[in-house]
Amino acid sequence: MQKKVLITDAVDPLLISGLEVAGYACDYRPKASLAEVRQILAPYAGLVINSKIIADAAFLAAGPNLEFIARLGSGLEIIDLEEAEKRGILVHRAPDGNCDAVAEHILGMLLMLAHRLRLGDWQVRNMAWDREAARGWELKGKKLGILGFGYTGRALWRRLAGFELECMVYDKYQRAYPGEVDLEELLAEVDILSLHLPATAETLGWMDGAFWQRLAKLRAGRPLVLLNSSRGKIIPIGALVGALESGIISAAALDVFEQEKTALYTAEERVLYGRLVEMPQVVLSPHVAGWTKESKERLAKLLLERILSKAARV
């Protein structure tokens, strides 16, 4: 009997065609909700997901025939890995599929901040030129810290080579990488801090208000530029807005946010996000750093290879 794969998010067609050539029957439902997926999951041997699917223990129990789950991207916080292992479900992911896209995106956002391109664009469109107000600063000679040296951290590091700045790197779980320093030195010394951390029990909410107060003392009040293209829940929105308003963070480029579903904003969050979007010193994008034509194809290719090899990549 032909095994079935449920695909719950948009994918490059090569993943579907590759699975079909390998003998799978693919059911492509990119508009299905989490509740709908749970209701129909039982007969499927494979599941291809992105971030809208939360594969917790209850969800996995609804898929007794699951043999694999393939994650379009890197974050595994949406999957109960322990429960998946108990059930013999292989978990595949492809952090190497969109790391180049994320690195290019966050570098572009950094250059927008440094050269005040958002303001310059506004001036030209509004026929209100003020060149002095739009004066920027150069990356050359600055210290940039990469916090987390996985696929994306390394991809950014490679792209920074031509900017003549000093890269400082910290990763708690890796060693022997270029620019290695301890965490406190990195936080104390850098002019620019780029986050490349997964969402884990260690990192969720880590950069709270107390963190930024400690950092201000550690840096003797010297502000930094913050880049976050990893996980928004690392920094509670109240702490982020507070650090920007106090000047601990002088500027920020943000592709991710603590709450990305605007319909779920609390009254307090609505106020805080309202303050954030009015700040001239921030550049924002809607969690699309990894979304390029090339990364979509690459993710499909890598996941296809990993599904067919039957080797878990967690």
PDB file of C-alpha atoms in Angstrom:
ATOM      1  CA  MET A   1       0.000   0.000   0.000  1.00  0.00           C
ATOM      2  CA  GLN A   2       1.317   3.453  -0.952  1.00  0.00           C
ATOM      3  CA  LYS A   3       2.435   5.551   2.018  1.00  0.00           C
ATOM      4  CA  LYS A   4       0.999   9.044   2.314  1.00  0.00           C
ATOM      5  CA  VAL A   5       2.742  12.329   3.168  1.00  0.00           C
ATOM      6  CA  LEU A   6       0.832  15.389   4.379  1.00  0.00           C
ATOM      7  CA  ILE A   7       2.412  18.732   3.432  1.00  0.00           C
ATOM      8  CA  THR A   8       0.954  21.581   5.490  1.00  0.00           C
ATOM      9  CA  ASP A   9       2.911  24.578   4.173  1.00  0.00           C
ATOM     10  CA  ALA A  10       4.035  25.984   0.849  1.00  0.00           C
ATOM     11  CA  VAL A  11       6.992  24.053  -0.583  1.00  0.00           C
ATOM     12  CA  ASP A  12       8.943  24.018  -3.804  1.00  0.00           C
ATOM     13  CA  PRO A  13       7.366  21.518  -6.225  1.00  0.00           C
ATOM     14  CA  LEU A  14      10.581  19.486  -6.388  1.00  0.00           C
ATOM     15  CA  LEU A  15       9.884  18.119  -2.890  1.00  0.00           C
ATOM     16  CA  ILE A  16       6.480  16.836  -3.965  1.00  0.00           C
ATOM     17  CA  SER A  17       7.716  15.395  -7.253  1.00  0.00           C
ATOM     18  CA  GLY A  18      10.718  13.797  -5.547  1.00  0.00           C
ATOM     19  CA  LEU A  19       8.555  12.114  -2.927  1.00  0.00           C
ATOM     20  CA  GLU A  20       6.147  10.874  -5.585  1.00  0.00           C
ATOM     21  CA  VAL A  21       8.993   9.414  -7.648  1.00  0.00           C
ATOM     22  CA  ALA A  22      10.118   7.615  -4.474  1.00  0.00           C
ATOM     23  CA  GLY A  23       6.677   6.029  -4.156  1.00  0.00           C
ATOM     24  CA  TYR A  24       4.883   8.314  -1.711  1.00  0.00           C
ATOM     25  CA  ALA A  25       1.430   9.803  -2.275  1.00  0.00           C
ATOM     26  CA  CYS A  26       1.521  13.496  -1.378  1.00  0.00           C
ATOM     27  CA  ASP A  27      -1.414  15.445   0.018  1.00  0.00           C
ATOM     28  CA  TYR A  28      -0.620  19.145  -0.388  1.00  0.00           C
ATOM     29  CA  ARG A  29      -2.669  21.308   2.006  1.00  0.00           C
ATOM     30  CA  PRO A  30      -0.773  24.553   2.660  1.00  0.00           C
ATOM     31  CA  LYS A  31      -3.902  26.348   3.911  1.00  0.00           C
ATOM     32  CA  ALA A  32      -4.883  23.721   6.483  1.00  0.00           C
ATOM     33  CA  SER A  33      -5.051  24.939  10.080  1.00  0.00           C
ATOM     34  CA  LEU A  34      -3.460  23.192  13.041  1.00  0.00           C
ATOM     35  CA  ALA A  35      -6.859  21.852  14.122  1.00  0.00           C
ATOM     36  CA  GLU A  36      -7.623  20.570  10.632  1.00  0.00           C
ATOM     37  CA  VAL A  37      -4.253  18.846  10.361  1.00  0.00           C
ATOM     38  CA  ARG A  38      -4.766  17.121  13.709  1.00  0.00           C
ATOM     39  CA  GLN A  39      -8.157  15.821  12.588  1.00  0.00           C
ATOM     40  CA  ILE A  40      -6.861  14.208   9.378  1.00  0.00           C
ATOM     41  CA  LEU A  41      -3.393  13.110  10.527  1.00  0.00           C
ATOM     42  CA  ALA A  42      -4.059   9.454  11.384  1.00  0.00           C
ATOM     43  CA  PRO A  43      -3.377   7.749   8.015  1.00  0.00           C
ATOM     44  CA  TYR A  44      -0.190   9.639   7.124  1.00  0.00           C
ATOM     45  CA  ALA A  45       3.310   8.182   7.297  1.00  0.00           C
ATOM     46  CA  GLY A  46       5.023  11.516   6.747  1.00  0.00           C
ATOM     47  CA  LEU A  47       4.412  15.133   7.694  1.00  0.00           C
ATOM     48  CA  VAL A  48       6.079  18.245   6.261  1.00  0.00           C
ATOM     49  CA  ILE A  49       5.555  21.332   8.431  1.00  0.00           C
ATOM     50  CA  ASN A  50       6.550  24.886   9.121  1.00  0.00           C
ATOM     51  CA  SER A  51       5.962  26.996  12.198  1.00  0.00           C
ATOM     52  CA  LYS A  52       2.130  26.980  12.240  1.00  0.00           C
ATOM     53  CA  ILE A  53       2.082  23.321  13.321  1.00  0.00           C
ATOM     54  CA  ILE A  54       2.823  22.663  17.002  1.00  0.00           C
ATOM     55  CA  ALA A  55       3.664  18.965  17.149  1.00  0.00           C
ATOM     56  CA  ASP A  56       3.307  18.397  20.881  1.00  0.00           C
ATOM     57  CA  ALA A  57       2.545  15.049  22.523  1.00  0.00           C
ATOM     58  CA  ALA A  58      -1.212  15.355  21.959  1.00  0.00           C
ATOM     59  CA  PHE A  59      -0.691  16.202  18.299  1.00  0.00           C
ATOM     60  CA  LEU A  60       1.691  13.276  17.770  1.00  0.00           C
ATOM     61  CA  ALA A  61      -0.818  10.927  19.382  1.00  0.00           C
ATOM     62  CA  ALA A  62      -3.198  11.833  16.556  1.00  0.00           C
ATOM     63  CA  GLY A  63      -0.690  10.427  14.051  1.00  0.00           C
ATOM     64  CA  PRO A  64      -0.172   6.763  15.014  1.00  0.00           C
ATOM     65  CA  ASN A  65       1.263   5.924  11.593  1.00  0.00           C
ATOM     66  CA  LEU A  66       3.807   8.729  11.435  1.00  0.00           C
ATOM     67  CA  GLU A  67       7.303   7.629  10.449  1.00  0.00           C
ATOM     68  CA  PHE A  68       8.855  11.047   9.890  1.00  0.00           C
ATOM     69  CA  ILE A  69       8.329  14.775  10.359  1.00  0.00           C
ATOM     70  CA  ALA A  70      10.233  17.176   8.099  1.00  0.00           C
ATOM     71  CA  ARG A  71      10.641  20.758   9.316  1.00  0.00           C
ATOM     72  CA  LEU A  72      10.981  23.456   6.649  1.00  0.00           C
ATOM     73  CA  GLY A  73      13.802  25.336   8.363  1.00  0.00           C
ATOM     74  CA  SER A  74      15.694  24.899  11.587  1.00  0.00           C
ATOM     75  CA  GLY A  75      13.635  25.535  14.722  1.00  0.00           C
ATOM     76  CA  LEU A  76      12.624  22.373  16.544  1.00  0.00           C
ATOM     77  CA  GLU A  77      10.882  24.040  19.474  1.00  0.00           C
ATOM     78  CA  ILE A  78       7.579  23.288  17.720  1.00  0.00           C
ATOM     79  CA  ILE A  79       8.149  19.513  17.960  1.00  0.00           C
ATOM     80  CA  ASP A  80       8.132  17.393  21.123  1.00  0.00           C
ATOM     81  CA  LEU A  81      11.371  15.594  20.288  1.00  0.00           C
ATOM     82  CA  GLU A  82      11.229  13.265  23.280  1.00  0.00           C
ATOM     83  CA  GLU A  83       7.731  12.109  22.376  1.00  0.00           C
ATOM     84  CA  ALA A  84       8.709  11.737  18.723  1.00  0.00           C
ATOM     85  CA  GLU A  85      11.624   9.524  19.714  1.00  0.00           C
ATOM     86  CA  LYS A  86       9.364   7.377  21.918  1.00  0.00           C
ATOM     87  CA  ARG A  87       7.077   6.855  18.960  1.00  0.00           C
ATOM     88  CA  GLY A  88       9.922   6.058  16.577  1.00  0.00           C
ATOM     89  CA  ILE A  89       9.289   9.152  14.466  1.00  0.00           C
ATOM     90  CA  LEU A  90      12.355  10.479  12.646  1.00  0.00           C
ATOM     91  CA  VAL A  91      12.678  14.266  12.689  1.00  0.00           C
ATOM     92  CA  HIS A  92      14.365  16.009   9.778  1.00  0.00           C
ATOM     93  CA  ARG A  93      15.234  19.664   9.413  1.00  0.00           C
ATOM     94  CA  ALA A  94      17.338  21.845   7.108  1.00  0.00           C
ATOM     95  CA  PRO A  95      19.071  24.699   8.954  1.00  0.00           C
ATOM     96  CA  ASP A  96      21.543  24.809   6.079  1.00  0.00           C
ATOM     97  CA  GLY A  97      18.702  25.480   3.647  1.00  0.00           C
ATOM     98  CA  ASN A  98      18.022  29.133   4.430  1.00  0.00           C
ATOM     99  CA  CYS A  99      21.084  30.252   6.408  1.00  0.00           C
ATOM    100  CA  ASP A 100      22.522  32.211   3.468  1.00  0.00           C
ATOM    101  CA  ALA A 101      19.246  34.061   2.977  1.00  0.00           C
ATOM    102  CA  VAL A 102      19.061  34.994   6.667  1.00  0.00           C
ATOM    103  CA  ALA A 103      22.674  36.179   6.713  1.00  0.00           C
ATOM    104  CA  GLU A 104      22.184  38.381   3.647  1.00  0.00           C
ATOM    105  CA  HIS A 105      18.948  39.783   5.046  1.00  0.00           C
ATOM    106  CA  ILE A 106      20.330  40.764   8.435  1.00  0.00           C
ATOM    107  CA  LEU A 107      23.436  42.258   6.829  1.00  0.00           C
ATOM    108  CA  GLY A 108      21.178  44.328   4.586  1.00  0.00           C
ATOM    109  CA  MET A 109      19.218  45.513   7.615  1.00  0.00           C
ATOM    110  CA  LEU A 110      22.454  46.435   9.381  1.00  0.00           C
ATOM    111  CA  LEU A 111      23.551  48.517   6.391  1.00  0.00           C
ATOM    112  CA  MET A 112      20.147  50.223   6.388  1.00  0.00           C
ATOM    113  CA  LEU A 113      20.709  51.206  10.011  1.00  0.00           C
ATOM    114  CA  ALA A 114      24.314  52.279   9.565  1.00  0.00           C
ATOM    115  CA  HIS A 115      23.657  54.441   6.515  1.00  0.00           C
ATOM    116  CA  ARG A 116      20.226  55.647   7.644  1.00  0.00           C
ATOM    117  CA  LEU A 117      18.646  54.445   4.425  1.00  0.00           C
ATOM    118  CA  ARG A 118      15.141  54.395   5.858  1.00  0.00           C
ATOM    119  CA  LEU A 119      15.385  58.130   6.593  1.00  0.00           C
ATOM    120  CA  GLY A 120      17.111  58.887   3.299  1.00  0.00           C
ATOM    121  CA  ASP A 121      14.412  57.076   1.337  1.00  0.00           C
ATOM    122  CA  TRP A 122      11.710  58.993   3.213  1.00  0.00           C
ATOM    123  CA  GLN A 123      13.442  62.325   2.544  1.00  0.00           C
ATOM    124  CA  VAL A 124      13.593  61.786  -1.210  1.00  0.00           C
ATOM    125  CA  ARG A 125       9.997  60.547  -1.431  1.00  0.00           C
ATOM    126  CA  ASN A 126       8.816  63.582   0.545  1.00  0.00           C
ATOM    127  CA  MET A 127      11.098  66.126  -1.176  1.00  0.00           C
ATOM    128  CA  ALA A 128      12.551  67.019   2.219  1.00  0.00           C
ATOM    129  CA  TRP A 129      16.292  66.552   1.784  1.00  0.00           C
ATOM    130  CA  ASP A 130      18.375  66.960   4.929  1.00  0.00           C
ATOM    131  CA  ARG A 131      21.730  65.358   4.202  1.00  0.00           C
ATOM    132  CA  GLU A 132      23.200  66.047   7.617  1.00  0.00           C
ATOM    133  CA  ALA A 133      20.285  64.353   9.370  1.00  0.00           C
ATOM    134  CA  ALA A 134      20.862  61.316   7.144  1.00  0.00           C
ATOM    135  CA  ARG A 135      24.593  61.074   7.886  1.00  0.00           C
ATOM    136  CA  GLY A 136      25.447  57.473   8.752  1.00  0.00           C
ATOM    137  CA  TRP A 137      28.378  55.497  10.106  1.00  0.00           C
ATOM    138  CA  GLU A 138      30.680  52.842   8.664  1.00  0.00           C
ATOM    139  CA  LEU A 139      31.112  49.212   9.653  1.00  0.00           C
ATOM    140  CA  LYS A 140      34.871  49.436   9.178  1.00  0.00           C
ATOM    141  CA  GLY A 141      36.689  49.331  12.505  1.00  0.00           C
ATOM    142  CA  LYS A 142      33.637  48.314  14.516  1.00  0.00           C
ATOM    143  CA  LYS A 143      33.377  45.219  16.719  1.00  0.00           C
ATOM    144  CA  LEU A 144      30.516  42.913  15.826  1.00  0.00           C
ATOM    145  CA  GLY A 145      29.508  40.053  18.092  1.00  0.00           C
ATOM    146  CA  ILE A 146      27.898  36.891  16.770  1.00  0.00           C
ATOM    147  CA  LEU A 147      26.025  35.117  19.552  1.00  0.00           C
ATOM    148  CA  GLY A 148      25.453  31.557  18.350  1.00  0.00           C
ATOM    149  CA  PHE A 149      27.711  30.050  15.698  1.00  0.00           C
ATOM    150  CA  GLY A 150      25.494  27.563  13.918  1.00  0.00           C
ATOM    151  CA  TYR A 151      24.733  27.637  10.210  1.00  0.00           C
ATOM    152  CA  THR A 152      23.393  31.197  10.169  1.00  0.00           C
ATOM    153  CA  GLY A 153      26.029  32.638  12.488  1.00  0.00           C
ATOM    154  CA  ARG A 154      28.746  31.153  10.281  1.00  0.00           C
ATOM    155  CA  ALA A 155      27.038  32.404   7.118  1.00  0.00           C
ATOM    156  CA  LEU A 156      26.997  35.952   8.508  1.00  0.00           C
ATOM    157  CA  TRP A 157      30.624  35.663   9.628  1.00  0.00           C
ATOM    158  CA  ARG A 158      31.686  34.734   6.084  1.00  0.00           C
ATOM    159  CA  ARG A 159      29.873  37.715   4.599  1.00  0.00           C
ATOM    160  CA  LEU A 160      31.447  40.176   7.019  1.00  0.00           C
ATOM    161  CA  ALA A 161      34.990  39.339   5.914  1.00  0.00           C
ATOM    162  CA  GLY A 162      35.216  42.249   3.465  1.00  0.00           C
ATOM    163  CA  PHE A 163      33.986  44.963   5.825  1.00  0.00           C
ATOM    164  CA  GLU A 164      37.224  45.297   7.823  1.00  0.00           C
ATOM    165  CA  LEU A 165      35.523  44.981  11.179  1.00  0.00           C
ATOM    166  CA  GLU A 166      36.409  42.737  14.104  1.00  0.00           C
ATOM    167  CA  CYS A 167      34.162  39.714  14.567  1.00  0.00           C
ATOM    168  CA  MET A 168      33.833  38.323  18.076  1.00  0.00           C
ATOM    169  CA  VAL A 169      31.994  35.016  18.459  1.00  0.00           C
ATOM    170  CA  TYR A 170      30.471  33.091  21.346  1.00  0.00           C
ATOM    171  CA  ASP A 171      28.704  29.738  21.232  1.00  0.00           C
ATOM    172  CA  LYS A 172      28.047  27.808  24.426  1.00  0.00           C
ATOM    173  CA  TYR A 173      27.986  24.439  22.688  1.00  0.00           C
ATOM    174  CA  GLN A 174      30.765  24.734  20.111  1.00  0.00           C
ATOM    175  CA  ARG A 175      34.483  25.333  20.395  1.00  0.00           C
ATOM    176  CA  ALA A 176      37.438  26.082  18.151  1.00  0.00           C
ATOM    177  CA  TYR A 177      35.837  28.702  15.943  1.00  0.00           C
ATOM    178  CA  PRO A 178      37.280  32.020  14.693  1.00  0.00           C
ATOM    179  CA  GLY A 179      37.020  35.051  16.954  1.00  0.00           C
ATOM    180  CA  GLU A 180      36.118  32.982  20.016  1.00  0.00           C
ATOM    181  CA  VAL A 181      35.673  34.940  23.254  1.00  0.00           C
ATOM    182  CA  ASP A 182      33.702  34.313  26.419  1.00  0.00           C
ATOM    183  CA  LEU A 183      30.160  35.633  26.697  1.00  0.00           C
ATOM    184  CA  GLU A 184      30.890  38.464  29.120  1.00  0.00           C
ATOM    185  CA  GLU A 185      33.748  39.799  26.982  1.00  0.00           C
ATOM    186  CA  LEU A 186      31.568  39.730  23.885  1.00  0.00           C
ATOM    187  CA  LEU A 187      28.708  41.564  25.588  1.00  0.00           C
ATOM    188  CA  ALA A 188      31.060  44.130  27.100  1.00  0.00           C
ATOM    189  CA  GLU A 189      33.100  44.924  23.999  1.00  0.00           C
ATOM    190  CA  VAL A 190      30.978  44.790  20.852  1.00  0.00           C
ATOM    191  CA  ASP A 191      29.433  47.741  19.063  1.00  0.00           C
ATOM    192  CA  ILE A 192      26.948  45.503  17.256  1.00  0.00           C
ATOM    193  CA  LEU A 193      25.368  42.312  18.623  1.00  0.00           C
ATOM    194  CA  SER A 194      23.787  39.776  16.262  1.00  0.00           C
ATOM    195  CA  LEU A 195      21.658  36.994  17.766  1.00  0.00           C
ATOM    196  CA  HIS A 196      21.650  33.514  16.221  1.00  0.00           C
ATOM    197  CA  LEU A 197      20.115  31.449  19.010  1.00  0.00           C
ATOM    198  CA  PRO A 198      17.484  28.701  19.015  1.00  0.00           C
ATOM    199  CA  ALA A 199      14.366  28.886  21.167  1.00  0.00           C
ATOM    200  CA  THR A 200      15.147  26.696  24.178  1.00  0.00           C
ATOM    201  CA  ALA A 201      14.433  26.684  27.894  1.00  0.00           C
ATOM    202  CA  GLU A 202      17.755  28.526  28.305  1.00  0.00           C
ATOM    203  CA  THR A 203      17.105  31.282  25.789  1.00  0.00           C
ATOM    204  CA  LEU A 204      13.368  32.018  26.046  1.00  0.00           C
ATOM    205  CA  GLY A 205      12.961  35.322  27.858  1.00  0.00           C
ATOM    206  CA  TRP A 206      16.702  35.467  28.568  1.00  0.00           C
ATOM    207  CA  MET A 207      17.140  39.112  27.548  1.00  0.00           C
ATOM    208  CA  ASP A 208      14.590  40.475  29.991  1.00  0.00           C
ATOM    209  CA  GLY A 209      14.635  43.849  31.711  1.00  0.00           C
ATOM    210  CA  ALA A 210      17.153  42.687  34.323  1.00  0.00           C
ATOM    211  CA  PHE A 211      19.482  41.495  31.546  1.00  0.00           C
ATOM    212  CA  TRP A 212      19.561  44.945  29.924  1.00  0.00           C
ATOM    213  CA  GLN A 213      20.135  46.644  33.263  1.00  0.00           C
ATOM    214  CA  ARG A 214      23.112  44.357  33.942  1.00  0.00           C
ATOM    215  CA  LEU A 215      24.396  44.979  30.437  1.00  0.00           C
ATOM    216  CA  ALA A 216      24.226  48.744  30.890  1.00  0.00           C
ATOM    217  CA  LYS A 217      26.448  48.433  33.972  1.00  0.00           C
ATOM    218  CA  LEU A 218      28.810  46.002  32.246  1.00  0.00           C
ATOM    219  CA  ARG A 219      29.230  48.419  29.329  1.00  0.00           C
ATOM    220  CA  ALA A 220      29.351  51.504  31.556  1.00  0.00           C
ATOM    221  CA  GLY A 221      26.388  52.932  29.692  1.00  0.00           C
ATOM    222  CA  ARG A 222      27.871  52.491  26.194  1.00  0.00           C
ATOM    223  CA  PRO A 223      24.997  51.562  23.853  1.00  0.00           C
ATOM    224  CA  LEU A 224      25.001  48.841  21.228  1.00  0.00           C
ATOM    225  CA  VAL A 225      23.232  48.055  17.988  1.00  0.00           C
ATOM    226  CA  LEU A 226      21.070  44.919  18.189  1.00  0.00           C
ATOM    227  CA  LEU A 227      20.328  42.529  15.320  1.00  0.00           C
ATOM    228  CA  ASN A 228      17.840  39.698  15.820  1.00  0.00           C
ATOM    229  CA  SER A 229      16.981  37.276  13.031  1.00  0.00           C
ATOM    230  CA  SER A 230      16.725  34.166  15.207  1.00  0.00           C
ATOM    231  CA  ARG A 231      13.848  33.954  17.705  1.00  0.00           C
ATOM    232  CA  GLY A 232      11.744  36.846  18.973  1.00  0.00           C
ATOM    233  CA  LYS A 233      10.857  35.163  22.262  1.00  0.00           C
ATOM    234  CA  ILE A 234      14.463  35.563  23.427  1.00  0.00           C
ATOM    235  CA  ILE A 235      13.624  39.211  24.208  1.00  0.00           C
ATOM    236  CA  PRO A 236      10.317  40.075  25.896  1.00  0.00           C
ATOM    237  CA  ILE A 237       8.723  42.991  24.059  1.00  0.00           C
ATOM    238  CA  GLY A 238       8.585  45.137  27.189  1.00  0.00           C
ATOM    239  CA  ALA A 239      12.305  44.680  27.809  1.00  0.00           C
ATOM    240  CA  LEU A 240      13.108  45.405  24.157  1.00  0.00           C
ATOM    241  CA  VAL A 241      11.099  48.614  24.059  1.00  0.00           C
ATOM    242  CA  GLY A 242      12.506  49.686  27.424  1.00  0.00           C
ATOM    243  CA  ALA A 243      16.111  49.126  26.309  1.00  0.00           C
ATOM    244  CA  LEU A 244      15.508  51.110  23.111  1.00  0.00           C
ATOM    245  CA  GLU A 245      13.806  53.978  24.911  1.00  0.00           C
ATOM    246  CA  SER A 246      16.517  54.156  27.580  1.00  0.00           C
ATOM    247  CA  GLY A 247      19.300  54.128  24.977  1.00  0.00           C
ATOM    248  CA  ILE A 248      20.921  50.860  26.095  1.00  0.00           C
ATOM    249  CA  ILE A 249      20.108  49.738  22.548  1.00  0.00           C
ATOM    250  CA  SER A 250      20.906  52.635  20.219  1.00  0.00           C
ATOM    251  CA  ALA A 251      19.405  51.000  17.131  1.00  0.00           C
ATOM    252  CA  ALA A 252      17.913  47.641  16.195  1.00  0.00           C
ATOM    253  CA  ALA A 253      17.248  45.494  13.142  1.00  0.00           C
ATOM    254  CA  LEU A 254      14.513  42.980  13.932  1.00  0.00           C
ATOM    255  CA  ASP A 255      13.076  40.227  11.763  1.00  0.00           C
ATOM    256  CA  VAL A 256      11.484  38.355  14.681  1.00  0.00           C
ATOM    257  CA  PHE A 257       9.283  39.380  17.603  1.00  0.00           C
ATOM    258  CA  GLU A 258       8.002  37.911  20.843  1.00  0.00           C
ATOM    259  CA  GLN A 259       4.433  37.813  19.497  1.00  0.00           C
ATOM    260  CA  GLU A 260       4.108  37.591  15.718  1.00  0.00           C
ATOM    261  CA  LYS A 261       0.347  37.008  15.550  1.00  0.00           C
ATOM    262  CA  THR A 262      -1.103  40.486  15.777  1.00  0.00           C
ATOM    263  CA  ALA A 263      -4.614  39.144  16.401  1.00  0.00           C
ATOM    264  CA  LEU A 264      -3.360  37.714  19.702  1.00  0.00           C
ATOM    265  CA  TYR A 265      -1.910  40.964  21.070  1.00  0.00           C
ATOM    266  CA  THR A 266      -2.936  41.784  24.607  1.00  0.00           C
ATOM    267  CA  ALA A 267      -3.838  45.394  25.334  1.00  0.00           C
ATOM    268  CA  GLU A 268      -0.354  45.893  26.787  1.00  0.00           C
ATOM    269  CA  GLU A 269       1.340  44.312  23.775  1.00  0.00           C
ATOM    270  CA  ARG A 270      -0.664  46.519  21.428  1.00  0.00           C
ATOM    271  CA  VAL A 271       0.727  49.578  23.198  1.00  0.00           C
ATOM    272  CA  LEU A 272       4.293  48.242  23.269  1.00  0.00           C
ATOM    273  CA  TYR A 273       4.371  47.217  19.615  1.00  0.00           C
ATOM    274  CA  GLY A 274       2.811  50.570  18.765  1.00  0.00           C
ATOM    275  CA  ARG A 275       5.720  52.310  20.469  1.00  0.00           C
ATOM    276  CA  LEU A 276       8.236  50.054  18.723  1.00  0.00           C
ATOM    277  CA  VAL A 277       7.011  50.709  15.188  1.00  0.00           C
ATOM    278  CA  GLU A 278       7.144  54.476  15.715  1.00  0.00           C
ATOM    279  CA  MET A 279      10.846  54.427  16.617  1.00  0.00           C
ATOM    280  CA  PRO A 280      13.073  55.934  13.910  1.00  0.00           C
ATOM    281  CA  GLN A 281      16.108  53.945  15.084  1.00  0.00           C
ATOM    282  CA  VAL A 282      14.676  50.532  14.207  1.00  0.00           C
ATOM    283  CA  VAL A 283      14.366  48.587  10.958  1.00  0.00           C
ATOM    284  CA  LEU A 284      11.722  45.864  10.947  1.00  0.00           C
ATOM    285  CA  SER A 285      10.704  42.953   8.733  1.00  0.00           C
ATOM    286  CA  PRO A 286       7.965  40.291   9.180  1.00  0.00           C
ATOM    287  CA  HIS A 287      10.037  37.141   9.873  1.00  0.00           C
ATOM    288  CA  VAL A 288      11.023  36.773   6.221  1.00  0.00           C
ATOM    289  CA  ALA A 289      14.819  36.751   6.474  1.00  0.00           C
ATOM    290  CA  GLY A 290      14.967  33.139   5.323  1.00  0.00           C
ATOM    291  CA  TRP A 291      12.348  33.536   2.589  1.00  0.00           C
ATOM    292  CA  THR A 292      14.015  33.716  -0.820  1.00  0.00           C
ATOM    293  CA  LYS A 293      13.363  31.879  -4.075  1.00  0.00           C
ATOM    294  CA  GLU A 294      16.676  30.087  -3.674  1.00  0.00           C
ATOM    295  CA  SER A 295      16.120  29.065  -0.058  1.00  0.00           C
ATOM    296  CA  LYS A 296      12.679  27.655  -0.862  1.00  0.00           C
ATOM    297  CA  GLU A 297      14.214  25.366  -3.476  1.00  0.00           C
ATOM    298  CA  ARG A 298      17.205  24.499  -1.292  1.00  0.00           C
ATOM    299  CA  LEU A 299      15.016  23.581   1.690  1.00  0.00           C
ATOM    300  CA  ALA A 300      12.986  21.248  -0.509  1.00  0.00           C
ATOM    301  CA  LYS A 301      16.088  19.608  -1.948  1.00  0.00           C
ATOM    302  CA  LEU A 302      17.748  19.054   1.428  1.00  0.00           C
ATOM    303  CA  LEU A 303      14.610  17.723   3.098  1.00  0.00           C
ATOM    304  CA  LEU A 304      13.985  15.350   0.205  1.00  0.00           C
ATOM    305  CA  GLU A 305      17.504  13.969   0.546  1.00  0.00           C
ATOM    306  CA  ARG A 306      17.095  13.516   4.294  1.00  0.00           C
ATOM    307  CA  ILE A 307      13.669  11.930   4.102  1.00  0.00           C
ATOM    308  CA  LEU A 308      14.802   9.420   1.498  1.00  0.00           C
ATOM    309  CA  SER A 309      18.028   8.619   3.356  1.00  0.00           C
ATOM    310  CA  LYS A 310      15.933   7.848   6.479  1.00  0.00           C
ATOM    311  CA  ALA A 311      18.592   9.496   8.631  1.00  0.00           C
ATOM    312  CA  ALA A 312      17.341  11.798  11.395  1.00  0.00           C
ATOM    313  CA  ARG A 313      18.865  15.280  11.354  1.00  0.00           C
ATOM    314  CA  VAL A 314      18.072  16.830  14.711  1.00  0.00           C
TER     315      VAL A 314
END
